[in-house]
Amino acid sequence: MEPFVRRLEAAAKKIKADLVIKNGKIIDVFNGELIEETIAITDGTIVGVGDYEGVTTIDAKGKFISPGFIDGHVHIESAMVTPFQFSQVVIPHGVTTVIADPHEIANVNGTDGIQFMIDSAKDAPLNIYYMLPSCVPATPFEHAGAILSAEDLQPFYQHDCVLGLGEVMDFPSVFNQDPAMLKKINAANLLKKKIDGHAAGISGDPLNVYLTAGIKTDHECVTPEEAYDRLKKGMYVMLREGSAAKDLVSLLPVVTERNARRCLFVTDDKHLDDLLAQGSIDYSISLSIKNGLDPILAYQMATINAAECFDLKTKGAIAPGYDADLILLNDLESVDIDQVFIKGKRIAEKGDFVVTENTTSDVSIPNNLLNTVHFKNFSVEELQLKSLENAKANIIEVLPNKIITKHIVEEIETSNGFFQPSIDKDQLKIAVIERHNQTGNIGLGIVKGFGLTAGAIATTIAHDSHNVVALATNDYDLHKATEMMKDMGGGMVVIKDGEVLASLPLEISGLMTANPFAIINDKLMDIDHALKEIGFKGNFNPFLTLSFLALPVIPELKLTDLGLFQVKDFKHIDVIL
Ligand SMILES: Nc1ncnc2[nH]cnc12
Ligand SMILES: [Mn+2]
């Protein structure tokens, strides 16, 4: 019997459902209530909520049953693992669907990177949808490993997993009607696809340009006022709780019974160790409830709101015709997950991944995604920053758990005509080394707020162009750290007195590794210990924070391979005044 007919027969109780789940307290996301009914599932689809019998019966024993959680905006690469591995990490946390934006790997390997992410997702039990990278490179003020045009993106719209155009970050290119950007936006609108926004620091009338262009979401709000302004204009607001950007609690005051349906949860960028230790959207729910949000609103934000934002018509609810992506919970407020089902199949139990038929992705890594760190050798002297006695400088000040930075001006120490990093003043040297096109570009700057007392750190995760970004207390360790990036083919490294204290190779585009996530987590622990040896005491993730200092579309002051960049005026400025 054809599956569709089987489902109708099961719905009509003319045949038994494949599976029924009895005695559960179901979250009815439409009425916002708990209902005690039986869920009938056939061919992975919910065919009935009511009084049903099934070939197999699961007794939920009074547990709560939620629709599977949806992460509305995530860069999978930021977890440093492949989509297949990523699904094994997030499913035990109740995430059954993600909308991902592969612009990280696209900035390194262009369309080959996007294709790899789509192929790698096919093996994964997690429902992975993609938004196509709209800004590669993010701005004209940096060099990435690719330049993606509307023509490059067009073929990918044929994939069912592609929902639309990913976060439009280059606001001036929309505001000034740059032809290349308008072509990408028009293509998505003509195909009636979704378009994600990124409107960091933009409010009031200029924001109308985004909405008029069809850009309907934003994940960059850092204040309730910004969120309110976006909701008023018809935007969906994505409350972000990631590893570097933790904006959820400060945004919660904007959420009311009346507007909650236009709010959803996203992680955006969450490191593997945070996902394993803290969780994903499950953590966002529990954190929201802990901070006073009504539990039902929180579960609606994590499920049906995200599904409706992206027109996923069979996701986000426990109702006939919806996919049987659901979670059994022991407790709603603490989001204590007992079992996770995807399309009616039990995938995770008590926080562990239930072995499914395929536990390793059989997608091989294309060669051109390996060994992607290319830059000419340079001397330590080329890392020096010319300065004057008693000079002042434009300095990037980092804020814990934020990806925005402050632009401050301070007096710096100078000797022999060059800037001297100062541990007392917490003024460290930062460098961005272009690694894709052998341009030889080295952007130099000064950063405050990391508090390192020795050594250097470097990584090839440097949003969004993913050049090498390095931070140091001295030029020798800075040079060694950047050299290690080339030797390792990308990743993360901690250096002290010329020695490698800890490292994590990321062989795929310098962003991810195909190694099992457990191995990566151990190496991240080693890195945490090594960070302490160079004096890091902050309550934030220094590598993730460092990785955002090269992203010139997030206020206030950032650094690209072309130099210091003042975001509000969208222009480069000198370091030394
Ligand atoms: N929040 C963000 N905005 C733009 N690019 C990003 N890459 C990773 N996170 C990002
Ligand atoms: Mn963004």
XYZ file of C-alpha atoms and ligand atoms in Angstrom:
588
model
C 0.000 0.000 0.000
C 1.342 3.431 -0.961
C 2.651 5.265 2.195
C 0.215 8.166 1.825
C -2.748 5.762 1.679
C -1.337 3.781 4.623
C -1.253 6.966 6.667
C -4.850 7.813 5.795
C -5.970 4.247 6.579
C -4.183 4.476 9.946
C -5.688 7.915 10.644
C -9.131 6.448 9.916
C -8.276 3.496 12.169
C -8.918 1.128 9.228
C -5.444 -0.294 9.956
C -3.361 -0.104 13.108
C -0.788 2.687 13.380
C 2.845 1.546 13.336
C 3.399 3.073 16.767
C 1.288 4.691 19.469
C 2.615 6.641 22.434
C 0.134 6.530 25.322
C -0.162 8.242 28.738
C 1.841 11.322 27.832
C 1.130 14.983 28.628
C 1.382 16.496 25.158
C 2.275 20.169 24.665
C -0.451 21.453 22.348
C 1.530 24.346 20.801
C -1.585 25.728 19.092
C -3.822 26.194 22.153
C -0.827 26.521 24.459
C -2.039 23.754 26.760
C -1.132 20.273 27.961
C -3.417 17.499 26.673
C -3.510 13.826 27.638
C -4.142 11.878 24.424
C -2.543 9.019 22.500
C -0.235 9.861 19.591
C -0.539 7.560 16.561
C 2.389 7.379 14.135
C 2.640 5.664 10.753
C 5.584 5.916 8.323
C 7.195 8.552 10.542
C 4.169 10.842 10.352
C 1.697 11.629 13.114
C -1.648 10.331 11.789
C -3.741 10.954 14.866
C -3.892 12.446 18.362
C -6.778 10.807 20.180
C -7.815 7.209 20.934
C -5.629 4.885 18.808
C -4.078 1.445 18.888
C -0.739 0.579 17.305
C 1.392 -2.366 16.279
C 3.914 -1.089 18.831
C 2.903 0.746 21.993
C 5.105 3.008 24.106
C 3.804 3.919 27.556
C 4.993 7.478 28.280
C 4.114 6.908 31.973
C 2.957 10.488 32.483
C 6.027 12.082 30.884
C 5.647 15.364 29.006
C 5.794 15.193 25.199
C 7.075 18.165 23.190
C 7.548 18.610 19.470
C 11.231 18.325 18.580
C 13.226 21.520 19.135
C 14.223 23.659 16.160
C 17.401 25.807 16.045
C 16.400 28.610 13.698
C 19.919 29.807 12.829
C 23.157 27.970 13.327
C 26.571 27.793 11.724
C 27.331 24.092 12.133
C 31.000 24.753 11.379
C 31.260 26.700 14.660
C 30.901 23.390 16.494
C 34.045 22.354 14.579
C 32.539 19.025 13.524
C 30.851 17.806 10.355
C 27.054 17.970 9.975
C 26.886 14.235 10.603
C 28.846 14.485 13.860
C 26.917 17.663 14.774
C 23.628 15.774 14.608
C 24.929 13.239 17.135
C 25.794 16.079 19.510
C 22.540 18.055 19.384
C 19.869 15.334 19.068
C 20.297 14.159 22.694
C 19.501 17.770 23.598
C 16.138 17.498 21.849
C 17.110 19.334 18.671
C 15.485 17.502 15.763
C 15.678 20.265 13.127
C 18.185 23.021 12.391
C 18.263 25.796 9.827
C 21.986 26.187 9.075
C 23.929 28.832 7.192
C 27.137 27.324 5.723
C 28.737 30.681 5.015
C 31.718 29.725 7.164
C 32.933 26.938 4.862
C 31.657 28.900 1.850
C 34.059 31.719 2.738
C 36.925 29.240 2.532
C 35.897 26.832 -0.234
C 33.008 28.502 -2.020
C 30.383 26.286 -3.651
C 32.453 23.138 -2.953
C 32.044 23.893 0.732
C 28.274 24.294 0.441
C 28.025 21.037 -1.511
C 30.026 19.206 1.175
C 27.676 20.460 3.915
C 24.617 19.342 1.921
C 26.152 15.919 1.184
C 27.339 15.393 4.751
C 23.860 16.251 6.076
C 22.232 13.544 3.949
C 23.656 10.813 6.209
C 22.639 12.590 9.397
C 19.405 11.640 11.266
C 18.969 15.332 12.167
C 16.713 17.379 9.851
C 19.231 19.875 8.452
C 17.971 22.717 6.259
C 20.238 25.331 4.694
C 20.109 29.019 3.894
C 22.477 29.962 1.084
C 25.359 32.311 2.004
C 24.408 35.779 0.779
C 27.610 37.614 1.676
C 30.797 35.826 0.666
C 32.936 37.753 1.472
C 30.958 39.481 4.222
C 32.129 42.892 3.001
C 34.435 44.307 0.308
C 36.895 45.221 3.101
C 38.448 41.785 3.496
C 39.701 38.813 1.460
C 37.929 35.449 1.740
C 38.656 32.201 -0.073
C 35.781 32.720 -2.491
C 33.435 35.301 -3.972
C 29.889 33.945 -4.405
C 27.527 35.475 -6.975
C 23.796 34.960 -7.542
C 24.751 32.609 -10.389
C 26.911 30.534 -8.014
C 23.978 30.176 -5.596
C 21.201 29.509 -8.116
C 21.770 25.726 -8.643
C 21.519 25.051 -4.900
C 17.889 26.202 -4.754
C 16.927 22.922 -6.406
C 17.714 21.041 -3.178
C 14.664 20.463 -0.929
C 16.898 21.189 2.068
C 17.569 24.748 0.836
C 15.002 27.151 2.319
C 16.373 30.468 1.110
C 19.082 33.111 1.291
C 21.238 33.310 4.407
C 21.886 36.261 6.648
C 22.270 39.448 4.635
C 25.036 41.230 6.546
C 26.303 43.781 4.068
C 23.683 46.432 4.921
C 25.226 49.167 2.727
C 25.055 46.909 -0.321
C 21.264 46.571 0.219
C 20.773 50.218 1.192
C 22.741 51.391 -1.848
C 21.133 48.792 -4.125
C 24.376 47.094 -5.118
C 23.425 45.144 -8.283
C 25.156 41.917 -7.226
C 23.350 41.889 -3.863
C 19.978 42.773 -5.414
C 20.377 39.871 -7.826
C 20.734 37.435 -4.906
C 17.773 38.941 -3.053
C 15.564 38.982 -6.170
C 16.382 35.339 -6.919
C 15.194 34.291 -3.464
C 12.058 36.440 -3.677
C 11.164 35.114 -7.154
C 11.445 31.552 -5.831
C 9.330 32.574 -2.815
C 12.183 31.500 -0.556
C 12.998 32.940 2.878
C 15.677 35.560 3.443
C 17.500 35.827 6.783
C 18.766 39.170 8.040
C 21.697 40.355 10.082
C 20.987 43.928 11.140
C 23.568 44.406 13.890
C 23.419 47.988 15.140
C 20.718 49.075 12.666
C 17.382 50.491 13.905
C 14.644 52.886 12.873
C 13.908 53.843 9.270
C 17.030 52.267 7.668
C 15.655 48.914 8.864
C 12.616 49.431 6.595
C 14.955 48.781 3.667
C 15.558 45.222 4.883
C 11.846 44.469 5.358
C 10.942 45.995 1.980
C 13.603 43.795 0.368
C 11.914 40.750 1.902
C 14.501 40.185 4.643
C 12.390 38.836 7.491
C 14.569 37.754 10.437
C 17.313 39.066 12.716
C 19.494 37.260 15.252
C 21.756 40.180 16.081
C 19.608 42.072 18.623
C 21.439 42.830 21.837
C 18.743 45.021 23.473
C 14.959 44.606 23.958
C 14.470 47.986 22.246
C 16.170 46.690 19.084
C 14.019 43.548 19.231
C 10.819 45.587 19.751
C 11.685 47.751 16.736
C 12.118 44.661 14.565
C 8.927 42.958 15.763
C 6.988 46.158 15.058
C 8.249 46.057 11.449
C 7.193 42.441 10.961
C 10.556 40.810 11.485
C 10.959 37.540 13.346
C 13.346 38.033 16.258
C 15.777 35.200 16.938
C 16.860 35.210 20.596
C 20.451 34.048 20.493
C 22.273 32.031 23.155
C 25.543 30.754 21.730
C 29.100 30.341 22.961
C 30.314 33.831 22.162
C 27.048 35.792 21.911
C 24.768 35.294 24.923
C 21.906 37.742 24.289
C 18.872 35.691 25.396
C 18.372 36.951 28.955
C 18.800 40.604 28.000
C 16.215 40.201 25.203
C 13.575 38.307 27.211
C 11.758 41.478 28.431
C 10.573 42.050 24.839
C 8.662 38.721 24.704
C 4.949 38.959 25.594
C 1.926 36.664 25.172
C 0.983 38.816 22.196
C 4.269 38.838 20.247
C 5.895 35.574 21.329
C 4.703 33.886 18.138
C 7.217 36.042 16.232
C 10.103 35.023 18.500
C 12.264 31.916 18.313
C 15.517 30.543 19.766
C 18.827 30.210 17.913
C 22.380 29.315 18.879
C 24.103 30.901 15.855
C 27.551 29.699 16.958
C 28.057 27.167 19.713
C 31.355 25.405 20.404
C 31.337 21.635 20.706
C 32.283 21.655 24.418
C 29.421 24.060 25.202
C 26.954 21.930 23.230
C 28.029 18.809 25.104
C 28.210 20.428 28.541
C 25.417 22.999 28.428
C 23.182 21.959 25.553
C 21.535 23.750 22.676
C 17.922 24.930 22.330
C 17.083 22.895 25.452
C 19.402 25.221 27.371
C 17.715 28.276 25.828
C 14.324 26.997 27.008
C 15.448 26.264 30.568
C 17.335 29.574 30.793
C 14.253 31.472 29.594
C 11.948 29.754 32.066
C 14.458 30.339 34.870
C 14.340 34.032 33.929
C 10.568 34.227 34.129
C 9.303 33.281 30.659
C 6.094 31.268 30.653
C 7.090 27.629 29.939
C 4.494 27.128 27.198
C 5.682 30.291 25.395
C 9.252 28.975 25.658
C 8.315 25.620 24.131
C 6.347 27.377 21.366
C 9.407 29.518 20.598
C 11.552 26.380 20.373
C 9.136 24.563 18.082
C 6.122 25.904 16.142
C 7.333 29.536 16.002
C 10.570 28.486 14.290
C 8.694 26.129 11.963
C 6.255 28.867 10.935
C 9.083 31.383 10.489
C 10.532 29.108 7.799
C 7.245 27.672 6.467
C 8.197 24.154 7.575
C 4.612 22.942 7.342
C 5.177 19.506 8.901
C 7.502 20.569 11.706
C 7.082 22.085 15.153
C 3.862 20.486 16.423
C 2.323 17.215 17.607
C -0.731 17.036 15.374
C -1.993 14.915 12.450
C 0.089 15.377 9.301
C 3.187 16.553 11.188
C 6.483 14.646 11.209
C 6.835 12.487 14.299
C 9.779 14.475 15.643
C 9.089 14.487 19.362
C 10.684 14.474 22.791
C 9.623 12.713 25.995
C 10.564 14.797 29.031
C 10.596 14.032 32.739
C 10.293 17.719 33.551
C 9.288 20.735 31.464
C 10.945 23.607 33.341
C 14.375 21.989 33.587
C 13.911 20.404 30.119
C 14.922 16.992 31.470
C 14.917 14.915 28.272
C 14.228 11.188 28.440
C 13.846 10.141 24.776
C 14.087 11.799 21.356
C 12.240 10.542 18.263
C 12.822 11.667 14.687
C 10.231 10.618 12.098
C 8.883 8.108 14.584
C 12.240 6.433 15.242
C 13.788 6.584 18.746
C 17.155 8.270 18.141
C 18.364 9.205 21.619
C 17.600 8.013 25.131
C 18.575 9.497 28.507
C 21.065 11.889 26.849
C 22.876 9.217 24.864
C 22.785 8.696 21.156
C 21.032 5.454 20.319
C 23.142 3.683 17.705
C 21.322 3.890 14.409
C 22.153 1.982 11.263
C 24.807 4.498 10.222
C 27.095 5.800 12.950
C 29.687 7.261 10.634
C 29.109 9.452 7.646
C 30.303 7.854 4.447
C 30.869 11.217 2.799
C 34.577 11.490 1.968
C 36.281 14.855 2.403
C 36.999 16.416 -1.002
C 40.744 17.151 -1.354
C 40.261 20.852 -1.993
C 38.710 21.215 1.453
C 41.990 20.021 3.016
C 45.257 22.005 3.404
C 43.551 25.345 3.035
C 46.085 27.516 4.902
C 48.310 29.305 2.382
C 50.360 32.373 3.144
C 53.894 33.428 2.281
C 56.465 33.161 5.064
C 56.970 36.463 6.782
C 59.422 37.733 9.400
C 58.680 38.647 12.996
C 59.523 42.224 12.048
C 56.542 42.294 9.679
C 54.332 41.950 12.753
C 55.613 45.165 14.265
C 53.250 48.120 14.538
C 54.977 51.469 13.904
C 54.245 53.966 16.677
C 55.425 57.205 18.237
C 56.489 58.088 21.777
C 53.446 58.714 24.048
C 51.158 57.828 21.175
C 47.463 57.060 21.543
C 45.747 54.288 19.620
C 42.340 53.115 18.424
C 41.908 49.943 20.451
C 39.405 47.076 20.150
C 37.935 46.325 23.573
C 36.231 42.931 23.814
C 33.108 42.408 25.948
C 32.647 39.037 27.700
C 30.063 36.852 25.962
C 29.330 39.420 23.283
C 30.468 39.543 19.667
C 30.134 43.315 19.575
C 33.255 45.231 20.659
C 33.907 48.723 21.999
C 36.069 51.248 20.162
C 38.274 52.881 22.798
C 41.277 55.218 22.608
C 44.169 54.780 25.036
C 47.790 55.751 25.427
C 50.099 52.891 24.437
C 53.674 51.944 25.175
C 56.199 52.491 22.429
C 59.835 51.501 22.225
C 62.266 51.762 19.319
C 59.428 53.240 17.261
C 57.089 50.279 17.652
C 54.019 49.474 19.784
C 54.893 47.312 22.788
C 52.138 45.006 24.093
C 51.542 45.696 27.766
C 50.310 43.103 30.221
C 49.749 45.776 32.875
C 47.574 47.814 30.504
C 46.107 44.611 29.001
C 46.953 45.955 25.536
C 47.791 42.951 23.331
C 48.760 42.612 19.676
C 46.252 41.137 17.244
C 47.040 40.078 13.673
C 44.876 38.865 10.783
C 46.914 36.970 8.169
C 45.222 36.466 4.810
C 45.405 32.683 4.094
C 43.522 32.034 0.859
C 45.017 34.071 -1.965
C 48.723 34.554 -1.047
C 48.141 38.324 -0.965
C 50.649 38.677 1.886
C 48.123 40.890 3.686
C 48.662 41.248 7.420
C 46.181 43.340 9.391
C 47.542 44.535 12.756
C 45.721 45.986 15.772
C 45.596 46.308 19.547
C 43.061 44.508 21.753
C 42.033 44.999 25.365
C 40.050 42.641 27.573
C 41.588 39.194 27.139
C 43.995 39.505 30.070
C 46.663 37.121 28.755
C 49.950 37.374 30.677
C 52.156 35.345 28.336
C 52.330 33.607 24.973
C 49.858 33.714 22.101
C 46.763 32.044 20.655
C 45.806 31.635 17.011
C 42.990 30.106 15.008
C 41.756 29.768 11.431
C 38.183 30.214 12.687
C 37.921 33.965 12.076
C 34.429 34.969 11.004
C 33.596 35.216 8.258
C 36.574 35.192 5.890
C 38.353 32.722 8.135
C 41.821 34.070 7.685
C 44.310 33.382 10.487
C 43.609 35.523 13.524
C 46.175 35.611 16.331
C 46.487 37.381 19.672
C 49.763 37.724 21.542
C 51.709 39.287 24.370
C 54.830 39.278 22.170
C 55.710 39.126 18.463
C 57.800 35.940 18.699
C 54.938 33.843 20.053
C 52.601 35.597 17.643
C 54.799 34.536 14.744
C 55.078 30.960 16.059
C 51.303 30.709 16.486
C 50.633 31.795 12.903
C 53.292 29.371 11.571
C 51.591 26.542 13.488
C 48.326 27.352 11.675
C 50.062 26.630 8.370
C 51.763 23.472 9.700
C 48.461 22.101 11.063
C 46.357 22.981 8.029
C 44.230 25.092 10.336
C 42.686 24.797 13.791
C 43.478 26.295 17.191
C 46.779 26.619 19.051
C 48.109 27.963 22.365
C 51.770 28.991 22.406
C 54.059 29.975 25.285
C 57.740 30.868 24.969
C 57.836 29.405 21.460
C 56.373 26.061 22.560
C 52.980 24.571 21.640
C 51.070 24.073 24.902
C 47.945 22.660 23.218
C 46.399 22.473 19.766
C 43.361 21.242 17.868
C 43.870 20.545 14.146
C 40.794 21.329 12.026
C 41.617 19.757 8.701
C 38.392 20.554 6.856
C 38.734 24.094 5.554
C 40.531 25.001 8.781
C 37.098 24.971 10.443
C 36.063 21.396 11.168
C 37.428 17.941 11.692
C 35.971 14.585 10.721
C 37.306 13.103 13.959
C 34.687 11.829 16.433
C 33.418 14.611 18.659
C 34.629 12.910 21.833
C 38.269 13.281 20.723
C 37.726 16.942 19.902
C 36.190 17.570 23.287
C 39.267 16.142 25.015
C 41.530 18.433 22.976
C 39.337 21.417 23.871
C 39.860 20.519 27.547
C 43.644 20.539 26.941
C 43.286 23.965 25.339
C 41.343 25.234 28.356
C 44.191 24.120 30.655
C 46.806 25.685 28.374
C 44.901 28.995 28.375
C 45.291 29.125 32.137
C 49.061 28.713 31.703
C 49.143 31.922 29.665
C 47.095 33.743 32.284
C 43.572 33.641 30.859
C 41.035 34.043 33.649
C 38.023 35.401 31.773
C 34.505 34.003 32.052
C 34.163 33.818 28.285
C 35.494 31.628 25.469
C 38.644 33.433 24.274
C 38.941 31.541 20.990
C 35.327 32.199 20.085
C 35.618 35.852 21.085
C 38.861 36.135 19.099
C 37.164 34.488 16.126
C 34.681 37.370 15.904
C 37.251 40.173 15.979
C 37.705 39.832 12.210
C 33.976 40.169 11.420
C 33.493 43.716 10.063
C 29.678 43.606 10.096
C 29.299 43.669 13.861
C 29.963 46.903 15.753
C 32.107 48.725 16.807
C 35.753 48.123 15.875
C 37.122 45.032 14.115
C 40.232 43.959 12.180
C 40.450 42.424 8.713
C 43.467 41.424 6.620
C 43.294 44.971 5.242
C 43.513 46.634 8.653
C 41.458 48.163 11.458
C 37.801 48.628 10.519
C 35.288 51.067 12.010
C 31.949 49.363 11.472
C 29.564 52.296 11.913
C 31.283 54.258 9.132
C 32.075 51.082 7.192
C 35.687 52.177 6.644
C 39.286 51.375 7.620
C 41.019 53.641 10.145
C 44.584 53.868 11.446
C 45.559 52.133 14.669
C 47.980 54.802 15.867
C 46.508 58.294 16.246
N 26.375 36.233 14.086
C 27.038 36.156 12.934
N 26.840 37.123 12.006
C 27.549 37.080 10.856
N 28.406 36.111 10.549
C 28.580 35.145 11.456
N 29.352 34.051 11.422
C 29.170 33.403 12.571
N 28.288 34.027 13.341
C 27.915 35.119 12.660
Mn 24.809 37.350 11.960
